[in-house]
Short mmCIF file of C-alpha atoms in Angstrom, two decimals:
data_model
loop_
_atom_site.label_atom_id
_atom_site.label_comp_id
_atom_site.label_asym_id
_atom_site.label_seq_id
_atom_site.Cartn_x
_atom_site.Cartn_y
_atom_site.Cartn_z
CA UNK A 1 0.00 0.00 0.00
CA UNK A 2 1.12 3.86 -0.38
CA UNK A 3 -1.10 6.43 0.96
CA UNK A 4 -3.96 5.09 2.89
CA UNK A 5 -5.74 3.81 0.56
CA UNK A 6 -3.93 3.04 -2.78
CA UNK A 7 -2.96 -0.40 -3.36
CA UNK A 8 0.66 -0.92 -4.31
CA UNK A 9 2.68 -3.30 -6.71
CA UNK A 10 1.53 -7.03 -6.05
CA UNK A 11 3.93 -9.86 -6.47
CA UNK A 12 2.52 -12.92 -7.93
CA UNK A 13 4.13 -16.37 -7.31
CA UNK A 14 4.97 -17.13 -10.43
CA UNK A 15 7.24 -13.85 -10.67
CA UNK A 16 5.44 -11.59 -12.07
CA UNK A 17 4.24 -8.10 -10.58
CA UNK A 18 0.59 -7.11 -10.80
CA UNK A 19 -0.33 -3.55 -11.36
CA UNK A 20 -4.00 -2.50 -10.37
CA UNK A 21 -5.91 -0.78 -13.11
CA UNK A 22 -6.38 2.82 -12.85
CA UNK A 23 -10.16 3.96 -13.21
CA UNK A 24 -11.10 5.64 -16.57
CA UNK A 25 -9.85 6.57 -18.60
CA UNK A 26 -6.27 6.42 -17.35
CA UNK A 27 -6.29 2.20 -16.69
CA UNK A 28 -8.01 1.59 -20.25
CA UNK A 29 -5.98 3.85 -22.15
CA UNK A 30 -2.43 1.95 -20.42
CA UNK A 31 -3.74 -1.48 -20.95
CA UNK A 32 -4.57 -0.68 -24.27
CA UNK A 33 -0.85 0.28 -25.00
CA UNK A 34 0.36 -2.55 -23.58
CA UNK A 35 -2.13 -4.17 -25.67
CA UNK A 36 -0.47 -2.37 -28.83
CA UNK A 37 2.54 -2.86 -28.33
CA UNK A 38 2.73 -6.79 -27.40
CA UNK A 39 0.30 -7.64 -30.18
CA UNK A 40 1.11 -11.09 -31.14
CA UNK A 41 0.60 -9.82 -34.79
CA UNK A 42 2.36 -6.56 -34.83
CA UNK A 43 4.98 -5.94 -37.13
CA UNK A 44 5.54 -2.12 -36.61
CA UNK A 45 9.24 -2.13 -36.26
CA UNK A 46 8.99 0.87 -34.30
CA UNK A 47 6.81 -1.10 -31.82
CA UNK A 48 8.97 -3.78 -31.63
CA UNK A 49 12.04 -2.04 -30.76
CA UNK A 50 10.10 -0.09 -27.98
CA UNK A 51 9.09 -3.72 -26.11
CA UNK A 52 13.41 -3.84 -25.02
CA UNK A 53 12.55 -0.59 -23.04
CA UNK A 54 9.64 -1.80 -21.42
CA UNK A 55 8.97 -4.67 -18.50
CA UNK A 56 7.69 -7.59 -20.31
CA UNK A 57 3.53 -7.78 -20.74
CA UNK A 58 1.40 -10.99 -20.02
CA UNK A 59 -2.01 -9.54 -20.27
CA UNK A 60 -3.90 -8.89 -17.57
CA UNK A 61 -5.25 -10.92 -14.17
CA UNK A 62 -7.75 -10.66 -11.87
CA UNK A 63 -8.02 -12.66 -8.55
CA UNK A 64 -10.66 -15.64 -7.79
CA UNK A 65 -11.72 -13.44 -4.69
CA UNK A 66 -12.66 -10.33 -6.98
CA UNK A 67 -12.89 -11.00 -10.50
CA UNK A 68 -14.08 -7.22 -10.89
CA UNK A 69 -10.48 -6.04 -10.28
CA UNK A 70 -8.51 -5.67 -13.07
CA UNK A 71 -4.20 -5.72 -12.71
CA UNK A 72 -1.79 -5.80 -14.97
CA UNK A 73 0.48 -8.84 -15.06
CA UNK A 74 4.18 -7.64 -15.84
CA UNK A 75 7.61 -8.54 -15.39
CA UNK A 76 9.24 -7.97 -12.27
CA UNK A 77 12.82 -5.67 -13.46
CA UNK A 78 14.08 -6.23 -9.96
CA UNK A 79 13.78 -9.55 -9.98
CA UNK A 80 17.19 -10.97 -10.81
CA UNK A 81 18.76 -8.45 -8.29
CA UNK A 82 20.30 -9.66 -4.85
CA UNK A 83 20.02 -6.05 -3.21
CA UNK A 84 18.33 -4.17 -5.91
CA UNK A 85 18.86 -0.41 -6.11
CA UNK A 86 15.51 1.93 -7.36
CA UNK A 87 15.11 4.92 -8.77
CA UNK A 88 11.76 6.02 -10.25
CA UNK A 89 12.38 9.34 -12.72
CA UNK A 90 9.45 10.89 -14.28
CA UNK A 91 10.41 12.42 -17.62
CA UNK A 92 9.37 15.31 -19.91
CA UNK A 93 8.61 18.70 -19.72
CA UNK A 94 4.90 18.33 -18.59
CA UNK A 95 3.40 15.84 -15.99
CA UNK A 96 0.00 16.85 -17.67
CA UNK A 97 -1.36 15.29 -21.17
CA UNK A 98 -3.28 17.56 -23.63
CA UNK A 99 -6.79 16.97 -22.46
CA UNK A 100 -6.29 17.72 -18.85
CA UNK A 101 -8.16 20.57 -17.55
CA UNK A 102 -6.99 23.82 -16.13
CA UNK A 103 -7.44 22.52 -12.62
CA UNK A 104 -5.43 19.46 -13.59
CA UNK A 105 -2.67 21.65 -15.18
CA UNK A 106 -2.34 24.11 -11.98
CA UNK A 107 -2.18 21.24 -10.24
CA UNK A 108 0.22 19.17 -11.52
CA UNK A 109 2.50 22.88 -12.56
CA UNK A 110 2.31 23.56 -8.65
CA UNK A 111 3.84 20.19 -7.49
CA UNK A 112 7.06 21.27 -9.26
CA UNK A 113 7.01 24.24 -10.98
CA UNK A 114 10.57 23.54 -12.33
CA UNK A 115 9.35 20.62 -14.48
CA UNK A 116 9.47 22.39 -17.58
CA UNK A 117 13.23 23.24 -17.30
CA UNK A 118 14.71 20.59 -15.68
CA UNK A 119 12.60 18.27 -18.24
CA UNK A 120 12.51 15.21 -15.15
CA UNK A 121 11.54 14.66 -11.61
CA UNK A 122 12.81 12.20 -9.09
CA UNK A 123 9.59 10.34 -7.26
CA UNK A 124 11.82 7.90 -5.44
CA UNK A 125 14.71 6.08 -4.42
CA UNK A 126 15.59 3.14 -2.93
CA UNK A 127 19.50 3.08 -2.27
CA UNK A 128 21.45 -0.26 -0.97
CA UNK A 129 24.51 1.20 1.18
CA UNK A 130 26.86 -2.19 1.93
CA UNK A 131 28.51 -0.56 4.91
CA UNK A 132 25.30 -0.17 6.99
CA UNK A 133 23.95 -3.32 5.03
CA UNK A 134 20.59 -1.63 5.22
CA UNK A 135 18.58 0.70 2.52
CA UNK A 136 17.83 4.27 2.21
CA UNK A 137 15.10 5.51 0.75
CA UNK A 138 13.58 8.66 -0.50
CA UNK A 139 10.04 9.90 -1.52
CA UNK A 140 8.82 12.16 -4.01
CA UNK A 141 9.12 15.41 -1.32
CA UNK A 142 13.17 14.61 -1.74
CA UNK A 143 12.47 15.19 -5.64
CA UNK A 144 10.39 18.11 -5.57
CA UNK A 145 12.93 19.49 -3.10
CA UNK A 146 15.97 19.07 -6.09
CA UNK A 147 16.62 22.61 -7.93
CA UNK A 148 18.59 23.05 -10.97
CA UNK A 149 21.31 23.80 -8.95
CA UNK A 150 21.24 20.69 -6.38
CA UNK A 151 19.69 17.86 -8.90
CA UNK A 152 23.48 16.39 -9.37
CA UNK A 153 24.20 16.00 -6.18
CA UNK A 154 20.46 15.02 -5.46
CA UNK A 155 20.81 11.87 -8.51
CA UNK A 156 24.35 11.22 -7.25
CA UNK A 157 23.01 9.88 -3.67
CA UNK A 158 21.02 6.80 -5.97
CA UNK A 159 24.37 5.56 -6.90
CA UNK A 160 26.27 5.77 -4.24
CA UNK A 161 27.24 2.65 -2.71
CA UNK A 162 27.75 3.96 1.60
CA UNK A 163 31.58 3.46 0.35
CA UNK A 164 32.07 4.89 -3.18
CA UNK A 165 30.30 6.40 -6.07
CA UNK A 166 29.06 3.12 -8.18
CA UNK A 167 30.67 5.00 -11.74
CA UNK A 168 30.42 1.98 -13.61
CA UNK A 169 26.28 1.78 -12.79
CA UNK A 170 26.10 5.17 -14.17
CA UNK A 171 28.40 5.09 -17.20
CA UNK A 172 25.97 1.56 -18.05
CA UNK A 173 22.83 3.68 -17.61
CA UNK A 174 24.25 6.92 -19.73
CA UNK A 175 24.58 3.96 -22.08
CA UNK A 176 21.09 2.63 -21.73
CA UNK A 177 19.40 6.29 -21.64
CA UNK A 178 21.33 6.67 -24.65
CA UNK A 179 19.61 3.64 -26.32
CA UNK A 180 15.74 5.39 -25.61
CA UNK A 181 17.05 8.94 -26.49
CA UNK A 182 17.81 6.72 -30.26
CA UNK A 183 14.38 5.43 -30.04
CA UNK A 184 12.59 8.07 -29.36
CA UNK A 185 14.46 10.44 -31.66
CA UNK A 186 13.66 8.28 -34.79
CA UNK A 187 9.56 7.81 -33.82
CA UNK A 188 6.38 10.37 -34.42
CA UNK A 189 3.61 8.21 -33.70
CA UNK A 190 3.49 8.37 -29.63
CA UNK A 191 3.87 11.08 -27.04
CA UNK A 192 4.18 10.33 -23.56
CA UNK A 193 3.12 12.03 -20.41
CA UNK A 194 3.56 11.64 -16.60
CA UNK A 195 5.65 8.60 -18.40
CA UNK A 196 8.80 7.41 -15.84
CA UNK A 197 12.17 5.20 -16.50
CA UNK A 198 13.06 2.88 -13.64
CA UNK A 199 16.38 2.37 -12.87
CA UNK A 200 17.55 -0.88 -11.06
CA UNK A 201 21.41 -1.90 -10.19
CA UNK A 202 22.60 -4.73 -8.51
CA UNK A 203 23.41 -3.14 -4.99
CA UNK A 204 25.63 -5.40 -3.03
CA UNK A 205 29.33 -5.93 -3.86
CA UNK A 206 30.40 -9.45 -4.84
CA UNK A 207 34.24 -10.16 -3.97
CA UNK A 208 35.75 -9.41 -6.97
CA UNK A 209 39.05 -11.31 -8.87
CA UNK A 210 41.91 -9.04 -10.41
CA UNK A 211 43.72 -10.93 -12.91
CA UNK A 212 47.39 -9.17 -12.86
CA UNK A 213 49.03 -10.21 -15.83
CA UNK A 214 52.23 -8.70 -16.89
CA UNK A 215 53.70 -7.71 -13.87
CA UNK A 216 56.99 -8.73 -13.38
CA UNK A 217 57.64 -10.36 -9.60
CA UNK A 218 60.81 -9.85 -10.00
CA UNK A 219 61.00 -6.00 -11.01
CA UNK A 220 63.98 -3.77 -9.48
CA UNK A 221 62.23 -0.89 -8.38
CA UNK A 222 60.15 -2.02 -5.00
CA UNK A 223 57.69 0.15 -2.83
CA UNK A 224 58.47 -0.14 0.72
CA UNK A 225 56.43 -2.63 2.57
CA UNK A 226 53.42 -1.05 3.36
CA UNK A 227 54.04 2.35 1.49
CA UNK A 228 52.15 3.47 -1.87
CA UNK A 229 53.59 5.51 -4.35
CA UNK A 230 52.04 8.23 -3.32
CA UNK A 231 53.48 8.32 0.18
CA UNK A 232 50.56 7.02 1.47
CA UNK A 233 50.61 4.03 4.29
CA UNK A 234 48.77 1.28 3.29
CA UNK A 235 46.56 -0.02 5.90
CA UNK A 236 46.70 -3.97 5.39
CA UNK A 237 44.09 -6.30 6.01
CA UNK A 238 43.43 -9.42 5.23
CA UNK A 239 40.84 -8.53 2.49
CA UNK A 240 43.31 -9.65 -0.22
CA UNK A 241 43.51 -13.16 -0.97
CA UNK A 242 45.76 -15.13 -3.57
CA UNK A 243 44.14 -17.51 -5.27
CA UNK A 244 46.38 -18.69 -7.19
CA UNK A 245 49.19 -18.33 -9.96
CA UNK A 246 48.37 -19.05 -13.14
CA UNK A 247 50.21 -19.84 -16.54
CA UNK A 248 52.71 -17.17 -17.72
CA UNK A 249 52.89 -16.08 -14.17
CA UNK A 250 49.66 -14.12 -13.79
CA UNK A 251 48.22 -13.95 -10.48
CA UNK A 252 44.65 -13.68 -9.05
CA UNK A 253 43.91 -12.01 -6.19
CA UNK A 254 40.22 -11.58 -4.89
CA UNK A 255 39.65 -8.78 -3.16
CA UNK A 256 36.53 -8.71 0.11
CA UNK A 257 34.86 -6.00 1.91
CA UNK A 258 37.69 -4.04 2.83
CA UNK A 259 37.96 -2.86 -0.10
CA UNK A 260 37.11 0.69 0.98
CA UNK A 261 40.19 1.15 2.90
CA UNK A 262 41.67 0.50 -0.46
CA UNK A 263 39.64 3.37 -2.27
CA UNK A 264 39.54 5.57 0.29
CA UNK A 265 43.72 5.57 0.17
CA UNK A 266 44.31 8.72 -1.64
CA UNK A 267 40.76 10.13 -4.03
CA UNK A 268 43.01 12.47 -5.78
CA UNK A 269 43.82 9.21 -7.91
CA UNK A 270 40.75 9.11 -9.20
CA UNK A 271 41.12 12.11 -11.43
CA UNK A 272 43.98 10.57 -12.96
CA UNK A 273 43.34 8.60 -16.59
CA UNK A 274 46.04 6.80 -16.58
CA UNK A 275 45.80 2.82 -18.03
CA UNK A 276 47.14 0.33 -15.95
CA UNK A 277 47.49 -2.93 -17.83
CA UNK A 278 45.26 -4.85 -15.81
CA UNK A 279 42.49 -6.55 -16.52
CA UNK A 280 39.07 -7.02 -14.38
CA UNK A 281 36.70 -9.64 -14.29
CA UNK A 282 34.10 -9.50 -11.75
CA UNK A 283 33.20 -12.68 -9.62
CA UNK A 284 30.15 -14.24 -7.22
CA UNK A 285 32.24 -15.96 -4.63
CA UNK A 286 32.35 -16.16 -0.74
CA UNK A 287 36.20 -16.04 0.18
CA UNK A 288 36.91 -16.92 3.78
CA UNK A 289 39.93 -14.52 5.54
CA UNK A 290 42.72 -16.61 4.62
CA UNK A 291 46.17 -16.12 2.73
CA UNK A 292 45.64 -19.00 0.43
CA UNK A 293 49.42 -20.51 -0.40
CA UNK A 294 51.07 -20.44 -3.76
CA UNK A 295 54.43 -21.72 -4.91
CA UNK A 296 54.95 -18.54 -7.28
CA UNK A 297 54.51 -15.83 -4.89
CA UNK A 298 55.34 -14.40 -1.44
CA UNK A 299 53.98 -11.63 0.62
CA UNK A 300 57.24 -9.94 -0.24
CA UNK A 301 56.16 -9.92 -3.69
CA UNK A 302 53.11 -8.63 -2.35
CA UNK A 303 54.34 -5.94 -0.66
CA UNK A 304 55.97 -4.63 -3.19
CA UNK A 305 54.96 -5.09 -6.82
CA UNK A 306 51.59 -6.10 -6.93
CA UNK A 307 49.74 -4.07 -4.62
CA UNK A 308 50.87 -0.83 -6.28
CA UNK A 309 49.46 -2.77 -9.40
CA UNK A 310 46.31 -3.78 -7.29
CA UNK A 311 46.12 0.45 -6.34
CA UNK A 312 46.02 1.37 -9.89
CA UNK A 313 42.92 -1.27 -10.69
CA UNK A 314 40.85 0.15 -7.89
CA UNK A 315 41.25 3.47 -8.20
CA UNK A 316 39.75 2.73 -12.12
CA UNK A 317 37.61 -0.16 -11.23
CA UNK A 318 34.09 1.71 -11.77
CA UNK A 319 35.64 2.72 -15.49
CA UNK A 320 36.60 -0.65 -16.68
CA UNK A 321 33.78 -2.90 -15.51
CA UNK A 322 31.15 -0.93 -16.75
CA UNK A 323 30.53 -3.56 -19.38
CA UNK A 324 29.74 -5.89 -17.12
CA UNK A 325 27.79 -3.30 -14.72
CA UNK A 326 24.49 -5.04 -13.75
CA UNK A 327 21.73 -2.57 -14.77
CA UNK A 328 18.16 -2.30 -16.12
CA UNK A 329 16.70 1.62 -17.20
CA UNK A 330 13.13 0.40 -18.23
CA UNK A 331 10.28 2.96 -19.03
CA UNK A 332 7.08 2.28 -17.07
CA UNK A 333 3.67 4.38 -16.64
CA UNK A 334 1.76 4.60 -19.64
CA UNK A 335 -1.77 6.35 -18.54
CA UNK A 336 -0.95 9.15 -20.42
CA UNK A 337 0.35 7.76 -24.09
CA UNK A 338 -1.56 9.51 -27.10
CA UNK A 339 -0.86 8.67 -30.60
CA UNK A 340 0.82 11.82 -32.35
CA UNK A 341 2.53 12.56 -35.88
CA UNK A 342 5.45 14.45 -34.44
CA UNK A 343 8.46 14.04 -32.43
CA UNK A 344 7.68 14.10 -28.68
CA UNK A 345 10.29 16.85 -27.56
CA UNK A 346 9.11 17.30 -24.06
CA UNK A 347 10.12 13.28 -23.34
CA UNK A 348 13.27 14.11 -25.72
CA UNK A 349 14.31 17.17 -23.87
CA UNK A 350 14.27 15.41 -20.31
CA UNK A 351 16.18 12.49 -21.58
CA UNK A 352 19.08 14.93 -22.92
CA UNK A 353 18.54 16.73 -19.60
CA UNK A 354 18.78 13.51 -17.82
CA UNK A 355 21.87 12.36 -19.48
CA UNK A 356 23.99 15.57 -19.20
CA UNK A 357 23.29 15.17 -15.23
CA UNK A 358 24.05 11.83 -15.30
CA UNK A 359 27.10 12.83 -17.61
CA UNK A 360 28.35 15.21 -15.31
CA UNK A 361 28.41 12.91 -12.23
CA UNK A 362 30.39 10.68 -14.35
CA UNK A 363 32.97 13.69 -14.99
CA UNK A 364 33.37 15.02 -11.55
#
């Protein structure tokens, strides 16, 4: 439930969530989308490219206990996700459609007046922070609160993690934002209002594996044990773990929770674009606290080639996993579709909006 007395999302067993039809006309007018665009028989090309930006549609349900209430049946986005991170963004320029009355327009102009310029409104968060292990959340009040001035920072707090921005989550939704933008850039046959894009990330932090291949173990020039490059001391824990040496001498390490020692070392690296030429794959896997023993390598080595090598992937972790950045930007709400003949350049301006914010955070 929200409010007092609207229902909420349902989950049904099999997966699926159920959304409650609006009354008339707004609940018709959705279903019938949905109905549009998941038409066994449809063949509009513009139509099918639009179902990859939308949750999945299996017609509609109603329960044995009330066959009089109608609910959508749709896939659940947030399904797949362990600790799954929400944002709900309502985008274009007006939250009103073209046959709302004056009273509607006032009304909807008054609950953010800065709509029109900004081109999007946050209505909610839901925020996984792994050093609390516990959620934060924020309602629509936070969004309506967010000026043109404070709206970076005010997105920002979605992806941060409790311990670091998540970079690579928002360089994979730029990406995804990007993809809509295309679509909705090369359509004139539907304008949407009061329309949103949910975000979802995967909000906890596997352990994850850095493959260090060509590093030489045996290299001349050695950092002091426990010093950085940067003069910084090095904290240790026992957060790093060797898992083994590999063929042509490459080494995996997986790296646990105290990681944020590690990128809270010195931030002024993060600026920095240099390369390191390491490689990143990302791994699901419970590691218990233990040096693990390998014939190849010693803490020594340790201590002085490889974790300057290890500092260099961290501090550009977020930048090279993005590929593999586990992240859905869906577009849900369609009350308020209308068939038109032109570009919809309210929607089109929020999504530029959007991604120049989104941009930005990126950058700084």
């Amino acid at each position: 439930m929200y409010g007092k007395d609207k229902g909420g999302i349902l989950q049904h067993p099999d997966g699926t969530v159920l959304k409650q039809l609006q009354p008339p006309p707004r609940g018709p007018r959705e279903q019938e989308f949905y109905n549009k665009v998941y038409d066994a028989e449809c063949c509009d090309s513009i139509l099918l490219e639009l179902r990859e930006y939308l949750p999945k549609y299996f017609g509609v349900w109603s329960p044995p206990t009330a066959p009089n209430d109608t609910y959508l049946k749709l896939e659940d986005v947030t399904r797949k996700f362990n600790k799954p991170c929400i944002m709900d963004v309502k985008i274009g320029q007006k939250s009103y459609d073209p046959y709302a009355s004056e009273e509607k327009i006032q009304q909807q102009v008054s609950k953010y007046p800065l709509m029109e310029e900004i081109g999007f409104l946050v209505l909610g968060m839901r925020v996984y922070h792994v050093s609390s292990d516990s959620y934060e959340t924020q309602n629509q009040h936070y969004g309506r609160s967010l000026t043109k001035e404070t709206v970076k920072d005010g997105i920002s707090k979605f992806f941060h993690s409790g311990y670091c921005l998540r970079k690579d989550v928002v360089a994979a939704s730029i990406q995804k934002v990007e993809k809509i933008l295309e679509w909705f850039e090369g359509q004139t046959q539907l304008n949407f209002y009061a329309s949103s894009l949910l975000f979802v990330y995967e909000g906890s932090c596997p352990a994850t594996t850095v493959r260090l291949s060509d590093v030489t173990l045996a290299e001349k020039t050695r950092v002091p044990k426990g010093l950085l490059s940067g003069g910084d001391v090095l904290e240790y824990n026992n957060n790093i773990h060797v898992i083994n040496s590999t063929e042509n001498g490459k080494i995996e390490a997986s790296v646990g929770k105290g990681l944020s020692k590690f990128y809270a070392l010195h931030k002024k690296a993060c600026s920095k674009r240099h390369h390191s030429q390491l490689s990143l794959k990302v791994e699901s896997s419970e590691q218990d606290n233990v040096w693990k023993t390998s014939t190849c390598i010693t803490q020594e080595h340790l201590n002085g080639n490889v974790l300057p090598q290890l500092e260099k992937v961290f501090y550009h972790m977020p930048a090279e996993t993005k590929e593999s950045a586990n992240v859905e930007v869906r577009m849900i709400d369609f009350a308020h579709v209308f068939p038109s003949n032109t570009k919809d350049e309210g929607y089109i301006y929020g999504l530029k909006n959007l991604i120049t914010v989104l941009q930005n955070i990126l950058d700084n």
